[in-house]
């Protein structure tokens, strides 16, 4: 049994219908079986003082091939690297805006003729 306060807190934390629909669409894009990782990058170290290396995530994902991948992250560079390493397996990945300094760096590379790649939404096969 929940108290009235607990029940109202739960109701306030429930996702709104548009958020629920977006989450359901992302999960559906992955298919019936997939592997999901949550690669926190911007706040995890400050909060917990530790960071799981990217290579540990990549090893985990390689061990679960050929399952599609759902990557939850708050970092544009991390999502781009997952897309670069697993281009045919990444599903439901909406682009994350890169920090301004990274966009400037990309533009400088492009002007010098260096190939710049951006993660894009990959549709299910």
Coordinates of N, CA and C in Angstrom, one line a residue:
X1 N 0.8 -1.2 0.0 CA 0.0 0.0 0.0 C 0.9 1.2 0.0
X2 N 0.5 2.2 -0.8 CA 1.2 3.5 -0.9 C 0.4 4.5 -0.1
X3 N 1.2 5.4 0.5 CA 0.6 6.6 1.1 C 0.1 7.5 0.0
X4 N -0.7 8.5 0.3 CA -1.2 9.4 -0.6 C -0.1 10.2 -1.2
X5 N 0.9 10.6 -0.4 CA 2.0 11.3 -0.8 C 2.9 10.5 -1.8
X6 N 3.1 9.2 -1.5 CA 3.9 8.4 -2.4 C 3.1 8.2 -3.7
X7 N 1.8 8.0 -3.7 CA 1.1 7.9 -4.9 C 1.1 9.1 -5.8
X8 N 1.1 10.3 -5.2 CA 1.1 11.6 -5.9 C 2.5 11.8 -6.5
X9 N 3.6 11.4 -5.7 CA 4.9 11.5 -6.2 C 5.1 10.6 -7.4
X10 N 4.6 9.3 -7.4 CA 4.7 8.4 -8.5 C 4.0 9.0 -9.7
X11 N 2.8 9.5 -9.5 CA 2.1 10.1 -10.7 C 2.8 11.2 -11.3
X12 N 3.5 12.0 -10.5 CA 4.3 13.2 -11.0 C 5.5 12.7 -11.8
X13 N 6.0 11.5 -11.4 CA 7.2 11.0 -12.1 C 6.9 10.2 -13.3
X14 N 5.7 9.8 -13.6 CA 5.3 9.0 -14.7 C 5.5 9.9 -16.0
X15 N 6.1 9.3 -17.0 CA 6.3 10.0 -18.2 C 5.0 10.5 -18.9
X16 N 5.1 11.6 -19.5 CA 3.9 12.1 -20.2 C 3.7 11.3 -21.5
X17 N 2.5 11.3 -22.0 CA 2.2 10.4 -23.2 C 3.2 10.6 -24.4
X18 N 3.6 11.9 -24.7 CA 4.6 12.0 -25.8 C 5.9 11.3 -25.5
X19 N 6.3 11.4 -24.3 CA 7.6 10.8 -23.9 C 7.5 9.3 -23.9
X20 N 6.4 8.8 -23.4 CA 6.1 7.3 -23.4 C 6.1 6.8 -24.9
X21 N 5.4 7.6 -25.8 CA 5.4 7.2 -27.2 C 6.7 7.2 -27.9
X22 N 7.5 8.2 -27.6 CA 8.9 8.2 -28.1 C 9.7 7.1 -27.6
X23 N 9.6 6.7 -26.4 CA 10.4 5.6 -25.8 C 9.9 4.3 -26.5
X24 N 8.6 4.1 -26.6 CA 8.1 2.9 -27.3 C 8.6 2.8 -28.7
X25 N 8.6 3.9 -29.4 CA 9.1 3.9 -30.8 C 10.6 3.5 -30.9
X26 N 11.4 4.0 -29.9 CA 12.8 3.6 -29.9 C 13.0 2.2 -29.6
X27 N 12.2 1.6 -28.7 CA 12.3 0.2 -28.4 C 11.8 -0.6 -29.5
X28 N 10.7 -0.2 -30.2 CA 10.2 -1.0 -31.3 C 11.3 -1.0 -32.5
X29 N 12.0 0.1 -32.6 CA 13.0 0.1 -33.7 C 14.1 -0.9 -33.5
X30 N 14.3 -1.4 -32.3 CA 15.3 -2.3 -32.0 C 14.9 -3.8 -32.4
X31 N 13.6 -4.0 -32.5 CA 13.2 -5.4 -32.8 C 12.9 -6.2 -31.6
X32 N 12.7 -7.5 -31.7 CA 12.3 -8.3 -30.6 C 13.4 -8.6 -29.6
X33 N 14.6 -8.7 -30.1 CA 15.8 -9.0 -29.2 C 16.9 -8.0 -29.5
X34 N 17.4 -7.4 -28.5 CA 18.5 -6.4 -28.7 C 19.2 -6.3 -27.4
X35 N 20.4 -5.6 -27.4 CA 21.2 -5.3 -26.2 C 21.1 -3.8 -26.0
X36 N 21.0 -3.4 -24.8 CA 21.0 -2.0 -24.5 C 22.1 -1.6 -23.5
X37 N 22.7 -0.4 -23.7 CA 23.7 0.1 -22.8 C 23.4 1.5 -22.5
X38 N 23.7 1.9 -21.3 CA 23.6 3.3 -20.8 C 24.9 3.8 -20.5
X39 N 25.5 4.6 -21.4 CA 26.8 5.1 -21.3 C 26.8 6.6 -20.8
X40 N 26.8 6.7 -19.5 CA 26.7 8.1 -18.9 C 28.1 8.7 -19.0
X41 N 28.1 9.9 -19.5 CA 29.4 10.6 -19.6 C 29.5 12.0 -19.0
X42 N 28.4 12.7 -19.0 CA 28.6 14.1 -18.5 C 28.5 14.3 -17.0
X43 N 27.7 13.5 -16.3 CA 27.5 13.7 -14.9 C 28.0 12.5 -14.0
X44 N 28.2 11.4 -14.6 CA 28.5 10.2 -13.8 C 29.8 10.3 -13.0
X45 N 30.9 10.8 -13.6 CA 32.2 11.0 -12.9 C 32.0 12.0 -11.7
X46 N 31.4 13.1 -12.0 CA 31.2 14.1 -10.9 C 30.4 13.5 -9.7
X47 N 29.4 12.7 -10.1 CA 28.5 12.2 -9.0 C 29.2 11.0 -8.3
X48 N 29.8 10.1 -9.0 CA 30.3 8.8 -8.4 C 31.8 8.7 -8.4
X49 N 32.5 9.6 -9.1 CA 34.0 9.6 -9.0 C 34.6 8.4 -9.8
X50 N 33.8 7.8 -10.7 CA 34.3 6.7 -11.5 C 33.7 6.8 -12.9
X51 N 34.4 6.2 -13.9 CA 33.9 6.2 -15.2 C 34.2 4.8 -15.8
X52 N 33.3 4.1 -16.4 CA 33.6 2.9 -17.1 C 34.2 3.2 -18.4
X53 N 35.3 2.7 -18.7 CA 36.0 3.0 -20.0 C 35.1 2.6 -21.2
X54 N 35.2 3.3 -22.3 CA 34.4 3.0 -23.5 C 34.7 1.6 -24.0
X55 N 36.0 1.2 -23.9 CA 36.4 -0.2 -24.3 C 35.6 -1.3 -23.6
X56 N 35.3 -1.1 -22.3 CA 34.5 -2.1 -21.6 C 33.1 -2.2 -22.2
X57 N 32.5 -1.1 -22.6 CA 31.2 -1.1 -23.3 C 31.3 -1.8 -24.6
X58 N 32.4 -1.5 -25.4 CA 32.5 -2.0 -26.7 C 32.8 -3.6 -26.7
X59 N 33.5 -4.0 -25.7 CA 33.7 -5.4 -25.5 C 32.4 -6.1 -25.2
X60 N 31.6 -5.5 -24.3 CA 30.3 -6.1 -23.9 C 29.4 -6.2 -25.2
X61 N 29.4 -5.2 -26.0 CA 28.6 -5.2 -27.2 C 29.1 -6.2 -28.3
X62 N 30.4 -6.3 -28.4 CA 31.0 -7.3 -29.3 C 30.7 -8.7 -28.9
X63 N 30.6 -9.0 -27.6 CA 30.3 -10.3 -27.1 C 28.8 -10.7 -27.4
X64 N 28.0 -9.7 -27.7 CA 26.6 -9.9 -27.9 C 26.2 -9.8 -29.4
X65 N 27.2 -9.8 -30.3 CA 26.9 -9.7 -31.7 C 26.1 -11.0 -32.1
X66 N 25.2 -10.9 -33.0 CA 24.8 -9.8 -33.9 C 23.6 -9.0 -33.4
X67 N 23.3 -9.0 -32.1 CA 22.1 -8.3 -31.7 C 22.1 -6.8 -31.9
X68 N 21.0 -6.3 -32.3 CA 20.9 -4.8 -32.5 C 21.3 -4.1 -31.1
X69 N 21.7 -2.9 -31.2 CA 22.2 -2.1 -30.1 C 21.3 -0.9 -29.9
X70 N 20.8 -0.7 -28.6 CA 20.2 0.5 -28.2 C 21.2 1.2 -27.2
X71 N 21.7 2.4 -27.6 CA 22.6 3.1 -26.8 C 22.0 4.3 -26.2
X72 N 21.9 4.4 -24.9 CA 21.4 5.6 -24.2 C 22.6 6.3 -23.7
X73 N 22.8 7.5 -24.1 CA 23.9 8.3 -23.7 C 23.5 9.8 -23.7
X74 N 24.3 10.6 -23.0 CA 24.1 12.0 -23.0 C 25.2 12.8 -23.7
X75 N 26.0 12.0 -24.5 CA 27.2 12.6 -25.0 C 27.3 12.3 -26.5
X76 N 27.3 13.4 -27.3 CA 27.3 13.3 -28.8 C 28.5 12.5 -29.3
X77 N 29.7 12.7 -28.7 CA 30.9 12.0 -29.2 C 30.8 10.5 -28.9
X78 N 30.2 10.1 -27.7 CA 30.1 8.7 -27.4 C 29.1 8.0 -28.4
X79 N 28.0 8.7 -28.7 CA 27.0 8.1 -29.6 C 27.6 8.0 -31.0
X80 N 28.4 8.9 -31.4 CA 29.1 8.9 -32.7 C 30.1 7.7 -32.8
X81 N 30.8 7.5 -31.7 CA 31.8 6.4 -31.7 C 31.1 5.0 -31.7
X82 N 29.9 4.9 -31.0 CA 29.2 3.6 -31.1 C 28.7 3.4 -32.5
X83 N 28.2 4.5 -33.1 CA 27.7 4.4 -34.5 C 28.9 4.0 -35.5
X84 N 30.1 4.6 -35.2 CA 31.2 4.3 -36.1 C 31.6 2.8 -35.9
X85 N 31.6 2.3 -34.7 CA 32.1 0.9 -34.5 C 31.0 -0.1 -34.9
X86 N 29.8 0.2 -34.7 CA 28.7 -0.7 -34.9 C 27.6 -0.2 -35.8
X87 N 28.0 0.3 -37.1 CA 27.1 1.0 -37.9 C 25.8 0.2 -38.3
X88 N 25.9 -1.1 -38.4 CA 24.8 -1.9 -38.9 C 23.9 -2.4 -37.7
X89 N 24.4 -2.2 -36.5 CA 23.7 -2.7 -35.3 C 23.0 -1.6 -34.5
X90 N 23.4 -0.4 -34.6 CA 22.8 0.7 -33.8 C 21.4 1.0 -34.3
X91 N 20.5 1.0 -33.4 CA 19.1 1.3 -33.7 C 18.5 2.4 -32.8
X92 N 17.6 3.1 -33.3 CA 16.8 4.1 -32.5 C 17.7 5.3 -32.0
X93 N 18.8 5.6 -32.6 CA 19.7 6.6 -32.1 C 19.4 7.9 -32.8
X94 N 18.8 8.8 -32.0 CA 18.5 10.2 -32.5 C 19.8 11.0 -32.3
X95 N 20.2 11.8 -33.2 CA 21.4 12.6 -33.1 C 21.3 13.5 -31.8
X96 N 22.5 13.7 -31.2 CA 22.6 14.5 -30.0 C 23.4 15.8 -30.5
X97 N 22.9 17.0 -30.2 CA 23.7 18.1 -30.6 C 25.0 18.1 -29.9
X98 N 26.0 18.4 -30.7 CA 27.4 18.4 -30.1 C 27.7 19.7 -29.5
X99 N 28.5 19.8 -28.5 CA 28.9 21.0 -27.9 C 29.5 22.0 -28.9
X100 N 29.3 23.3 -28.7 CA 29.7 24.3 -29.7 C 31.2 24.1 -30.1
X101 N 32.1 23.8 -29.1 CA 33.5 23.7 -29.4 C 33.8 22.6 -30.4
X102 N 33.0 21.5 -30.2 CA 33.2 20.3 -31.1 C 32.7 20.6 -32.5
X103 N 31.6 21.3 -32.6 CA 31.1 21.7 -33.9 C 32.1 22.6 -34.6
X104 N 32.7 23.6 -33.9 CA 33.8 24.4 -34.5 C 35.0 23.5 -35.0
X105 N 35.3 22.6 -34.1 CA 36.5 21.7 -34.5 C 36.1 20.9 -35.8
X106 N 34.9 20.4 -35.9 CA 34.4 19.7 -37.1 C 34.5 20.6 -38.3
X107 N 34.0 21.8 -38.2 CA 34.1 22.7 -39.3 C 35.5 23.0 -39.8
X108 N 36.4 23.2 -38.8 CA 37.8 23.4 -39.2 C 38.4 22.2 -39.9
X109 N 38.1 21.0 -39.4 CA 38.5 19.8 -40.1 C 38.0 19.7 -41.5
X110 N 36.7 20.1 -41.7 CA 36.1 20.0 -43.0 C 36.7 21.0 -43.9
X111 N 37.1 22.2 -43.4 CA 37.7 23.2 -44.3 C 39.1 22.7 -44.7
X112 N 39.8 21.9 -43.9 CA 41.1 21.4 -44.2 C 41.0 20.2 -45.1
X113 N 39.7 19.7 -45.4 CA 39.6 18.6 -46.3 C 39.5 17.3 -45.6
X114 N 39.5 17.3 -44.3 CA 39.4 16.0 -43.5 C 38.0 15.6 -43.5
X115 N 37.7 14.3 -43.7 CA 36.4 13.8 -43.7 C 35.8 13.9 -42.3
X116 N 34.6 14.5 -42.2 CA 33.8 14.6 -41.0 C 32.6 13.6 -41.1
X117 N 32.4 12.9 -40.0 CA 31.3 12.0 -40.0 C 30.3 12.4 -38.9
X118 N 29.1 12.3 -39.1 CA 28.1 12.5 -38.1 C 27.2 11.3 -37.9
X119 N 26.8 11.0 -36.7 CA 25.9 9.9 -36.5 C 24.6 10.2 -37.0
X120 N 23.9 9.3 -37.6 CA 22.6 9.6 -38.1 C 21.6 8.4 -37.7
X121 N 20.4 8.7 -37.7 CA 19.4 7.7 -37.3 C 19.5 6.5 -38.3
X122 N 19.6 5.3 -37.8 CA 19.8 4.2 -38.6 C 18.5 3.4 -38.5
X123 N 17.8 3.2 -39.6 CA 16.5 2.5 -39.6 C 16.7 1.0 -39.5
X124 N 15.7 0.3 -38.9 CA 15.8 -1.1 -38.8 C 15.9 -1.7 -40.2
X125 N 16.7 -2.8 -40.4 CA 16.8 -3.4 -41.7 C 15.5 -4.1 -42.1

